[in-house]
mmCIF file of C-alpha atoms and ligand atoms in Angstrom:
data_model
loop_
_atom_site.group_PDB
_atom_site.id
_atom_site.type_symbol
_atom_site.label_atom_id
_atom_site.label_comp_id
_atom_site.label_asym_id
_atom_site.label_seq_id
_atom_site.Cartn_x
_atom_site.Cartn_y
_atom_site.Cartn_z
ATOM 1 C CA MET H 1 138.487 29.483 -27.303
ATOM 2 C CA GLY H 2 137.904 25.724 -27.175
ATOM 3 C CA HIS H 3 138.667 23.603 -24.169
ATOM 4 C CA PRO H 4 141.286 21.081 -25.247
ATOM 5 C CA SER H 5 140.375 18.708 -22.443
ATOM 6 C CA ALA H 6 136.666 18.718 -23.208
ATOM 7 C CA ALA H 7 135.219 15.783 -25.133
ATOM 8 C CA ARG H 8 134.820 16.565 -28.842
ATOM 9 C CA THR H 9 131.467 16.057 -30.448
ATOM 10 C CA ASP H 10 130.583 15.868 -34.119
ATOM 11 C CA ALA H 11 128.424 18.962 -33.948
ATOM 12 C CA PRO H 12 130.146 22.043 -35.362
ATOM 13 C CA ASP H 13 130.410 25.110 -33.137
ATOM 14 C CA PRO H 14 127.144 26.964 -32.788
ATOM 15 C CA VAL H 15 126.749 29.980 -35.036
ATOM 16 C CA ILE H 16 125.384 32.051 -32.167
ATOM 17 C CA ARG H 17 125.983 31.409 -28.500
ATOM 18 C CA THR H 18 125.103 33.751 -25.641
ATOM 19 C CA ARG H 19 125.805 33.380 -21.958
ATOM 20 C CA ALA H 20 123.708 35.213 -19.377
ATOM 21 C CA LEU H 21 123.241 37.976 -21.943
ATOM 22 C CA THR H 22 121.496 40.882 -20.250
ATOM 23 C CA LYS H 23 120.384 44.338 -21.326
ATOM 24 C CA ARG H 24 119.004 46.959 -19.022
ATOM 25 C CA TYR H 25 118.160 50.176 -20.849
ATOM 26 C CA ARG H 26 119.098 53.475 -19.322
ATOM 27 C CA GLY H 27 115.529 54.078 -18.240
ATOM 28 C CA GLY H 28 115.827 50.967 -16.073
ATOM 29 C CA GLN H 29 113.889 48.633 -18.364
ATOM 30 C CA LEU H 30 115.277 45.078 -18.117
ATOM 31 C CA ALA H 31 114.739 44.112 -21.767
ATOM 32 C CA VAL H 32 116.831 40.910 -21.889
ATOM 33 C CA ASP H 33 117.471 38.942 -18.737
ATOM 34 C CA GLY H 34 120.199 36.283 -18.488
ATOM 35 C CA LEU H 35 119.759 34.808 -21.952
ATOM 36 C CA ASP H 36 121.590 31.562 -22.839
ATOM 37 C CA LEU H 37 120.988 30.976 -26.518
ATOM 38 C CA THR H 38 122.530 28.320 -28.757
ATOM 39 C CA VAL H 39 121.911 28.482 -32.498
ATOM 40 C CA PRO H 40 123.258 25.401 -34.316
ATOM 41 C CA ALA H 41 125.004 25.752 -37.678
ATOM 42 C CA GLY H 42 122.691 25.091 -40.601
ATOM 43 C CA SER H 43 119.511 25.653 -38.626
ATOM 44 C CA VAL H 44 116.596 27.880 -39.443
ATOM 45 C CA PHE H 45 116.219 29.250 -35.965
ATOM 46 C CA GLY H 46 112.996 30.926 -34.905
ATOM 47 C CA PHE H 47 113.278 33.503 -32.138
ATOM 48 C CA LEU H 48 109.718 33.635 -30.969
ATOM 49 C CA GLY H 49 108.086 35.944 -28.498
ATOM 50 C CA PRO H 50 105.305 38.475 -28.101
ATOM 51 C CA ASN H 51 105.950 42.158 -28.734
ATOM 52 C CA GLY H 52 108.230 43.636 -26.097
ATOM 53 C CA SER H 53 109.765 40.288 -25.104
ATOM 54 C CA GLY H 54 113.309 41.394 -25.986
ATOM 55 C CA LYS H 55 113.845 39.991 -29.482
ATOM 56 C CA THR H 56 115.072 43.152 -31.189
ATOM 57 C CA THR H 57 117.229 44.072 -28.204
ATOM 58 C CA THR H 58 118.888 40.651 -28.378
ATOM 59 C CA ILE H 59 119.460 40.975 -32.116
ATOM 60 C CA ARG H 60 120.959 44.448 -31.697
ATOM 61 C CA MET H 61 123.404 43.017 -29.137
ATOM 62 C CA LEU H 62 124.264 40.086 -31.438
ATOM 63 C CA MET H 63 125.005 42.512 -34.265
ATOM 64 C CA GLY H 64 127.160 44.712 -32.061
ATOM 65 C CA LEU H 65 124.803 47.680 -32.382
ATOM 66 C CA ILE H 66 124.393 48.026 -28.609
ATOM 67 C CA GLU H 67 126.505 46.841 -25.687
ATOM 68 C CA PRO H 68 125.113 44.271 -23.296
ATOM 69 C CA THR H 69 124.805 45.352 -19.669
ATOM 70 C CA SER H 70 126.326 42.020 -18.697
ATOM 71 C CA GLY H 71 126.901 38.556 -20.100
ATOM 72 C CA SER H 72 128.439 37.716 -23.450
ATOM 73 C CA ALA H 73 127.565 36.879 -27.025
ATOM 74 C CA ARG H 74 129.588 35.016 -29.662
ATOM 75 C CA VAL H 75 128.658 35.090 -33.335
ATOM 76 C CA LEU H 76 130.438 32.796 -35.822
ATOM 77 C CA GLY H 77 132.835 31.940 -33.019
ATOM 78 C CA HIS H 78 133.852 35.528 -32.221
ATOM 79 C CA PRO H 79 132.925 37.763 -29.295
ATOM 80 C CA MET H 80 130.521 40.608 -30.042
ATOM 81 C CA PRO H 81 130.642 43.566 -30.193
ATOM 82 C CA ARG H 82 134.471 43.306 -30.027
ATOM 83 C CA ALA H 83 134.879 41.338 -33.255
ATOM 84 C CA SER H 84 132.217 43.255 -35.232
ATOM 85 C CA ARG H 85 134.638 44.105 -38.021
ATOM 86 C CA ALA H 86 135.527 40.456 -38.635
ATOM 87 C CA VAL H 87 132.028 39.057 -38.107
ATOM 88 C CA LEU H 88 129.626 41.503 -39.743
ATOM 89 C CA PRO H 89 130.862 41.024 -43.350
ATOM 90 C CA GLN H 90 129.784 37.383 -43.012
ATOM 91 C CA VAL H 91 126.334 38.269 -41.713
ATOM 92 C CA GLY H 92 123.344 39.603 -43.622
ATOM 93 C CA ALA H 93 120.956 41.461 -41.364
ATOM 94 C CA LEU H 94 117.499 42.957 -41.594
ATOM 95 C CA ILE H 95 116.663 44.761 -38.389
ATOM 96 C CA GLU H 96 113.387 46.489 -37.572
ATOM 97 C CA GLY H 97 112.537 48.281 -40.760
ATOM 98 C CA PRO H 98 115.549 48.789 -43.025
ATOM 99 C CA ALA H 99 117.026 52.272 -43.427
ATOM 100 C CA LEU H 100 116.213 53.355 -46.983
ATOM 101 C CA TYR H 101 116.636 56.514 -48.982
ATOM 102 C CA GLY H 102 113.103 57.347 -50.053
ATOM 103 C CA PHE H 103 114.191 59.626 -52.896
ATOM 104 C CA LEU H 104 116.264 56.842 -54.508
ATOM 105 C CA SER H 105 114.875 53.936 -56.484
ATOM 106 C CA GLY H 106 114.995 50.458 -55.025
ATOM 107 C CA ARG H 107 117.847 49.605 -57.370
ATOM 108 C CA ASP H 108 119.830 52.741 -56.484
ATOM 109 C CA ASN H 109 119.353 52.015 -52.783
ATOM 110 C CA LEU H 110 120.965 48.624 -53.288
ATOM 111 C CA LEU H 111 123.770 50.034 -55.463
ATOM 112 C CA ARG H 112 124.526 52.504 -52.707
ATOM 113 C CA TYR H 113 124.370 49.833 -50.058
ATOM 114 C CA ASP H 114 126.705 47.596 -52.044
ATOM 115 C CA ALA H 115 129.119 50.474 -52.617
ATOM 116 C CA ALA H 116 129.369 50.932 -48.840
ATOM 117 C CA ASP H 117 130.801 47.416 -48.542
ATOM 118 C CA PRO H 118 134.588 47.673 -49.002
ATOM 119 C CA THR H 119 134.807 43.957 -49.854
ATOM 120 C CA ALA H 120 132.308 44.268 -52.745
ATOM 121 C CA ASP H 121 133.851 44.317 -56.239
ATOM 122 C CA PRO H 122 132.471 47.380 -58.108
ATOM 123 C CA ARG H 123 132.783 45.610 -61.486
ATOM 124 C CA THR H 124 130.132 43.044 -60.488
ATOM 125 C CA ARG H 125 127.934 45.478 -58.531
ATOM 126 C CA ARG H 126 125.126 45.778 -61.099
ATOM 127 C CA ALA H 127 124.873 42.017 -61.526
ATOM 128 C CA ARG H 128 124.806 41.509 -57.745
ATOM 129 C CA VAL H 129 122.061 44.078 -57.315
ATOM 130 C CA ALA H 130 120.017 42.619 -60.189
ATOM 131 C CA ALA H 131 120.282 39.114 -58.713
ATOM 132 C CA ALA H 132 119.228 40.323 -55.248
ATOM 133 C CA LEU H 133 116.242 42.228 -56.699
ATOM 134 C CA GLU H 134 115.216 39.142 -58.644
ATOM 135 C CA ARG H 135 115.508 36.934 -55.585
ATOM 136 C CA VAL H 136 113.020 39.025 -53.585
ATOM 137 C CA GLY H 137 110.692 39.644 -56.543
ATOM 138 C CA LEU H 138 111.370 43.363 -56.937
ATOM 139 C CA THR H 139 112.776 43.404 -60.474
ATOM 140 C CA ALA H 140 109.671 45.015 -61.963
ATOM 141 C CA ALA H 141 109.583 47.712 -59.254
ATOM 142 C CA ALA H 142 113.348 48.297 -59.159
ATOM 143 C CA GLY H 143 113.127 51.706 -60.862
ATOM 144 C CA LYS H 144 110.457 53.115 -58.527
ATOM 145 C CA LYS H 145 111.393 55.474 -55.727
ATOM 146 C CA ALA H 146 111.592 53.638 -52.408
ATOM 147 C CA LYS H 147 109.191 56.095 -50.772
ATOM 148 C CA ALA H 148 106.504 54.837 -53.162
ATOM 149 C CA TYR H 149 107.046 51.258 -51.979
ATOM 150 C CA SER H 150 104.516 49.503 -49.784
ATOM 151 C CA LEU H 151 105.701 48.322 -46.373
ATOM 152 C CA GLY H 152 106.053 44.814 -47.797
ATOM 153 C CA MET H 153 108.164 46.051 -50.698
ATOM 154 C CA LYS H 154 110.387 48.012 -48.326
ATOM 155 C CA GLN H 155 110.794 44.880 -46.251
ATOM 156 C CA ARG H 156 111.772 42.925 -49.363
ATOM 157 C CA LEU H 157 114.225 45.612 -50.404
ATOM 158 C CA GLY H 158 115.840 45.372 -46.966
ATOM 159 C CA LEU H 159 116.049 41.634 -47.423
ATOM 160 C CA ALA H 160 117.643 42.119 -50.846
ATOM 161 C CA ALA H 161 120.312 44.270 -49.190
ATOM 162 C CA ALA H 162 121.040 41.419 -46.783
ATOM 163 C CA LEU H 163 121.327 39.036 -49.750
ATOM 164 C CA LEU H 164 123.821 41.003 -51.854
ATOM 165 C CA GLN H 165 126.668 38.794 -50.714
ATOM 166 C CA PRO H 166 126.633 35.097 -49.862
ATOM 167 C CA ARG H 167 126.501 34.957 -46.082
ATOM 168 C CA ARG H 168 127.151 32.332 -43.461
ATOM 169 C CA LEU H 169 124.427 33.785 -41.285
ATOM 170 C CA LEU H 170 121.286 35.772 -41.975
ATOM 171 C CA VAL H 171 119.649 37.618 -39.099
ATOM 172 C CA LEU H 172 116.119 38.735 -39.897
ATOM 173 C CA ASP H 173 114.088 40.694 -37.379
ATOM 174 C CA GLU H 174 110.398 40.050 -38.071
ATOM 175 C CA PRO H 175 110.989 39.675 -41.830
ATOM 176 C CA THR H 176 107.312 39.226 -42.679
ATOM 177 C CA ASN H 177 106.092 42.299 -40.795
ATOM 178 C CA GLY H 178 103.778 44.279 -43.021
ATOM 179 C CA LEU H 179 103.514 41.577 -45.675
ATOM 180 C CA ASP H 180 100.265 40.136 -46.959
ATOM 181 C CA PRO H 181 99.802 36.336 -46.883
ATOM 182 C CA GLN H 182 101.223 35.966 -50.388
ATOM 183 C CA GLY H 183 104.280 38.043 -49.441
ATOM 184 C CA MET H 184 104.719 35.976 -46.282
ATOM 185 C CA ARG H 185 104.677 32.786 -48.328
ATOM 186 C CA GLU H 186 107.323 34.184 -50.664
ATOM 187 C CA ILE H 187 109.589 35.059 -47.746
ATOM 188 C CA ARG H 188 109.134 31.587 -46.276
ATOM 189 C CA THR H 189 110.086 30.006 -49.601
ATOM 190 C CA LEU H 190 113.119 32.263 -49.829
ATOM 191 C CA ILE H 191 114.214 31.330 -46.305
ATOM 192 C CA ARG H 192 113.919 27.643 -47.155
ATOM 193 C CA GLU H 193 116.015 28.128 -50.296
ATOM 194 C CA LEU H 194 118.696 30.005 -48.384
ATOM 195 C CA ALA H 195 118.777 27.317 -45.722
ATOM 196 C CA ALA H 196 119.088 24.650 -48.404
ATOM 197 C CA ASP H 197 122.185 26.500 -49.644
ATOM 198 C CA GLY H 198 123.697 26.057 -46.183
ATOM 199 C CA THR H 199 123.078 29.527 -44.751
ATOM 200 C CA THR H 200 122.085 29.564 -41.092
ATOM 201 C CA VAL H 201 118.985 31.730 -40.727
ATOM 202 C CA PHE H 202 118.051 33.359 -37.436
ATOM 203 C CA LEU H 203 114.660 35.026 -37.634
ATOM 204 C CA SER H 204 112.491 36.619 -35.021
ATOM 205 C CA SER H 205 108.736 36.574 -35.103
ATOM 206 C CA HIS H 206 105.742 37.052 -32.861
ATOM 207 C CA LEU H 207 103.838 34.590 -35.049
ATOM 208 C CA LEU H 208 104.013 31.089 -33.699
ATOM 209 C CA ASP H 209 102.512 29.566 -36.770
ATOM 210 C CA GLU H 210 105.140 31.107 -39.000
ATOM 211 C CA ILE H 211 107.983 29.743 -36.886
ATOM 212 C CA GLU H 212 106.423 26.314 -36.987
ATOM 213 C CA GLN H 213 106.157 26.390 -40.779
ATOM 214 C CA VAL H 214 109.699 27.356 -41.596
ATOM 215 C CA CYS H 215 112.007 26.710 -38.632
ATOM 216 C CA SER H 216 113.991 23.633 -37.647
ATOM 217 C CA HIS H 217 114.781 25.112 -34.220
ATOM 218 C CA ALA H 218 113.195 27.693 -31.993
ATOM 219 C CA ALA H 219 113.619 29.649 -28.798
ATOM 220 C CA VAL H 220 110.664 31.104 -26.969
ATOM 221 C CA MET H 221 111.005 34.423 -25.159
ATOM 222 C CA ALA H 222 108.676 36.103 -22.702
ATOM 223 C CA GLN H 223 109.447 39.309 -20.812
ATOM 224 C CA GLY H 224 113.138 39.202 -21.634
ATOM 225 C CA ARG H 225 113.602 35.633 -20.467
ATOM 226 C CA LEU H 226 114.098 32.423 -22.392
ATOM 227 C CA LEU H 227 111.305 29.934 -21.744
ATOM 228 C CA THR H 228 112.693 27.125 -23.859
ATOM 229 C CA GLN H 229 114.788 26.346 -26.921
ATOM 230 C CA GLY H 230 115.532 23.342 -29.096
ATOM 231 C CA ALA H 231 114.462 21.494 -32.229
ATOM 232 C CA VAL H 232 110.879 22.410 -33.111
ATOM 233 C CA ALA H 233 109.948 18.729 -33.357
ATOM 234 C CA ASP H 234 111.268 18.106 -29.826
ATOM 235 C CA LEU H 235 109.527 21.171 -28.395
ATOM 236 C CA ALA H 236 106.231 20.067 -29.868
ATOM 237 C CA ALA H 237 106.776 16.465 -28.788
ATOM 238 C CA ARG H 238 107.137 17.586 -25.179
ATOM 239 C CA ALA H 239 103.531 18.667 -25.285
ATOM 240 C CA ARG H 240 101.109 15.771 -25.530
ATOM 241 C CA GLY H 241 98.794 15.648 -28.491
ATOM 242 C CA ARG H 242 95.017 15.257 -28.394
ATOM 243 C CA LEU H 243 93.136 12.015 -28.662
ATOM 244 C CA VAL H 244 90.445 12.444 -31.318
ATOM 245 C CA VAL H 245 87.513 10.088 -31.964
ATOM 246 C CA THR H 246 85.337 10.709 -35.019
ATOM 247 C CA THR H 247 81.861 9.234 -34.579
ATOM 248 C CA PRO H 248 78.163 9.999 -35.105
ATOM 249 C CA ASP H 249 77.619 8.786 -31.504
ATOM 250 C CA THR H 250 79.384 11.647 -29.752
ATOM 251 C CA ALA H 251 77.413 11.538 -26.487
ATOM 252 C CA ASP H 252 78.111 7.828 -25.945
ATOM 253 C CA ALA H 253 81.728 8.246 -27.009
ATOM 254 C CA ALA H 254 82.250 11.123 -24.544
ATOM 255 C CA ARG H 255 80.726 9.067 -21.720
ATOM 256 C CA VAL H 256 82.891 6.016 -22.472
ATOM 257 C CA LEU H 257 86.079 8.092 -22.733
ATOM 258 C CA LYS H 258 85.360 9.704 -19.346
ATOM 259 C CA GLU H 259 84.693 6.269 -17.821
ATOM 260 C CA GLN H 260 88.039 5.156 -19.222
ATOM 261 C CA GLY H 261 89.757 8.006 -17.422
ATOM 262 C CA VAL H 262 90.335 10.345 -20.350
ATOM 263 C CA GLY H 263 90.649 13.949 -19.137
ATOM 264 C CA ASP H 264 89.378 17.195 -20.653
ATOM 265 C CA VAL H 265 86.797 15.546 -22.919
ATOM 266 C CA VAL H 266 85.407 17.998 -25.477
ATOM 267 C CA THR H 267 82.679 17.348 -28.061
ATOM 268 C CA ALA H 268 82.522 19.259 -31.340
ATOM 269 C CA GLU H 269 80.218 18.192 -34.177
ATOM 270 C CA ASP H 270 81.166 14.608 -35.036
ATOM 271 C CA GLN H 271 84.360 14.521 -32.986
ATOM 272 C CA VAL H 272 85.160 13.899 -29.347
ATOM 273 C CA SER H 273 88.644 14.792 -28.156
ATOM 274 C CA GLY H 274 90.523 14.494 -24.886
ATOM 275 C CA ASP H 275 93.929 14.221 -23.251
ATOM 276 C CA PRO H 276 95.466 10.911 -24.279
ATOM 277 C CA PRO H 277 95.762 8.514 -21.308
ATOM 278 C CA ASP H 278 98.999 6.741 -20.378
ATOM 279 C CA ARG H 279 97.616 3.321 -21.299
ATOM 280 C CA GLU H 280 97.128 1.189 -24.378
ATOM 281 C CA LEU H 281 94.955 3.056 -26.842
ATOM 282 C CA ALA H 282 93.623 -0.308 -28.071
ATOM 283 C CA GLU H 283 91.805 -0.671 -24.723
ATOM 284 C CA LEU H 284 89.963 2.556 -25.456
ATOM 285 C CA THR H 285 88.884 1.511 -28.929
ATOM 286 C CA ALA H 286 87.733 -1.826 -27.499
ATOM 287 C CA ALA H 287 85.678 -0.025 -24.828
ATOM 288 C CA LEU H 288 84.121 2.290 -27.421
ATOM 289 C CA VAL H 289 83.199 -0.586 -29.702
ATOM 290 C CA ALA H 290 81.846 -2.644 -26.792
ATOM 291 C CA ALA H 291 79.548 0.282 -25.900
ATOM 292 C CA GLY H 292 78.173 0.307 -29.448
ATOM 293 C CA VAL H 293 79.933 3.532 -30.507
ATOM 294 C CA ARG H 294 80.424 3.616 -34.278
ATOM 295 C CA VAL H 295 84.081 4.679 -34.552
ATOM 296 C CA ARG H 296 84.894 6.291 -37.906
ATOM 297 C CA GLY H 297 88.240 7.700 -36.917
ATOM 298 C CA PHE H 298 90.546 7.301 -33.948
ATOM 299 C CA GLY H 299 93.992 8.686 -33.311
ATOM 300 C CA VAL H 300 96.280 11.055 -31.460
ATOM 301 C CA GLU H 301 96.922 14.335 -33.237
ATOM 302 C CA ARG H 302 100.488 15.560 -33.097
ATOM 303 C CA ALA H 303 101.032 18.438 -30.702
ATOM 304 C CA SER H 304 101.829 21.808 -32.231
ATOM 305 C CA LEU H 305 104.316 24.359 -31.049
ATOM 306 C CA GLU H 306 101.341 26.239 -29.675
ATOM 307 C CA ASP H 307 100.408 23.233 -27.517
ATOM 308 C CA ALA H 308 103.990 23.228 -26.266
ATOM 309 C CA PHE H 309 103.770 26.920 -25.489
ATOM 310 C CA VAL H 310 100.519 26.478 -23.605
ATOM 311 C CA ALA H 311 102.038 23.564 -21.683
ATOM 312 C CA LEU H 312 105.038 25.731 -20.757
ATOM 313 C CA THR H 313 103.235 28.848 -19.681
ATOM 314 C CA GLY H 314 99.797 27.579 -18.768
ATOM 315 C CA GLU H 315 98.341 30.164 -21.110
ATOM 316 C CA GLY H 316 97.846 30.822 -24.802
ATOM 317 C CA PHE H 317 100.423 32.544 -26.933
ATOM 318 C CA ASP H 318 99.463 36.165 -26.485
ATOM 319 C CA VAL H 319 100.671 38.219 -29.413
ATOM 320 C CA ALA H 320 99.844 41.522 -27.750
ATOM 321 C CA GLY H 321 102.211 40.598 -24.912
HETATM 322 N N1 ADP F 401 115.917 52.054 -26.672
HETATM 323 C C1 ADP F 401 115.149 51.610 -25.668
HETATM 324 N N2 ADP F 401 115.120 52.258 -24.476
HETATM 325 C C2 ADP F 401 114.370 51.814 -23.453
HETATM 326 N N3 ADP F 401 113.601 50.719 -23.494
HETATM 327 C C3 ADP F 401 113.580 50.014 -24.663
HETATM 328 C C4 ADP F 401 114.347 50.429 -25.805
HETATM 329 N N4 ADP F 401 114.129 49.550 -26.798
HETATM 330 C C5 ADP F 401 113.267 48.632 -26.317
HETATM 331 N N5 ADP F 401 112.925 48.898 -25.034
HETATM 332 C C6 ADP F 401 112.065 48.100 -24.155
HETATM 333 O O1 ADP F 401 112.668 46.843 -23.989
HETATM 334 C C7 ADP F 401 111.701 45.799 -24.035
HETATM 335 C C8 ADP F 401 112.035 44.819 -25.153
HETATM 336 O O2 ADP F 401 111.866 45.486 -26.393
HETATM 337 P P1 ADP F 401 112.273 44.803 -27.771
HETATM 338 O O3 ADP F 401 113.624 44.236 -27.646
HETATM 339 O O4 ADP F 401 112.041 45.820 -28.824
HETATM 340 O O5 ADP F 401 111.204 43.624 -27.872
HETATM 341 P P2 ADP F 401 110.607 42.857 -29.153
HETATM 342 O O6 ADP F 401 111.546 43.047 -30.286
HETATM 343 O O7 ADP F 401 110.484 41.430 -28.706
HETATM 344 O O8 ADP F 401 109.262 43.445 -29.425
HETATM 345 C C9 ADP F 401 110.352 46.481 -24.188
HETATM 346 O O9 ADP F 401 109.792 46.623 -22.918
HETATM 347 C C10 ADP F 401 110.708 47.816 -24.795
HETATM 348 O O10 ADP F 401 109.758 48.784 -24.442
HETATM 349 MG MG1 MG F 402 111.146 43.776 -32.239
#
């Protein structure tokens, strides 16, 4: 429900919004703790966190597969799990290893999956399945039994199932798990294509680098809690980049930078780097040149999402969690 008195903005309603969403498993494990998530329409939203940080639990609550202990979740404007029947037909989902019939071929798995959708027209079923297989690159392997598929092929078949119908939202839980680098690239390309068609994509990953390559927005989870969320460019911009000087005179350059108040000066081969100071960078170049340092390159490298993560937590992004 909207608030009629609230100021209207141009931004459309978020595709996913949670408020204080919390899940405590029966064993007492607090898997998701007071999560406030906002996924803008049209975004490719990366849900990033180490293993065990609560990503799958959150996704299962969003998809109405499990009840939250407290808090609420809205998907496409409707409360979940209450509105599952209205919401789920508009959502394609791939959650933690798709359920497949090993004794059926990839194609027959999809035909079966499509037949389970009461809104799917049986007359166009074969064409839909063929298009989905093509989209994930499984056409050649479509006749093979699913149990003979590699993990990556199974993952792609699950993705094909999520792509049978045009969707407003795709929810992909670690879609590149088990894929080789080539397979990961293909999935990234596919995600970009889907996003270009206007589908909002929500994908979880424990790989920071992957999120940075494909996502417009991200949320970072650790131990069931949200550390931060927003546009990837803004998250990275909050971390300061590194000042990098390329020079054959590294020892002199390091000394001058320290004299000029640059912190954390590190020398590696023909480069000296440090934390950029809050003053005019031109003063630094002038000081280097005045000291006879031959400057071949000088600049501030853009901060990565990893820099932002380190700045937030004071530690590296630990995949093992
Ligand atoms: N069905 C379950 N019962 C009890 N604890 C669970 C269950 N599923 C997950 N957990 C625990 O909840 C936490 C979050 O798990 P999960 O949501 O799977 O994280 P992620 O997907 O980020 O790896 C972990 O500590 C995990 O062990
Ligand atoms: Mg998971």
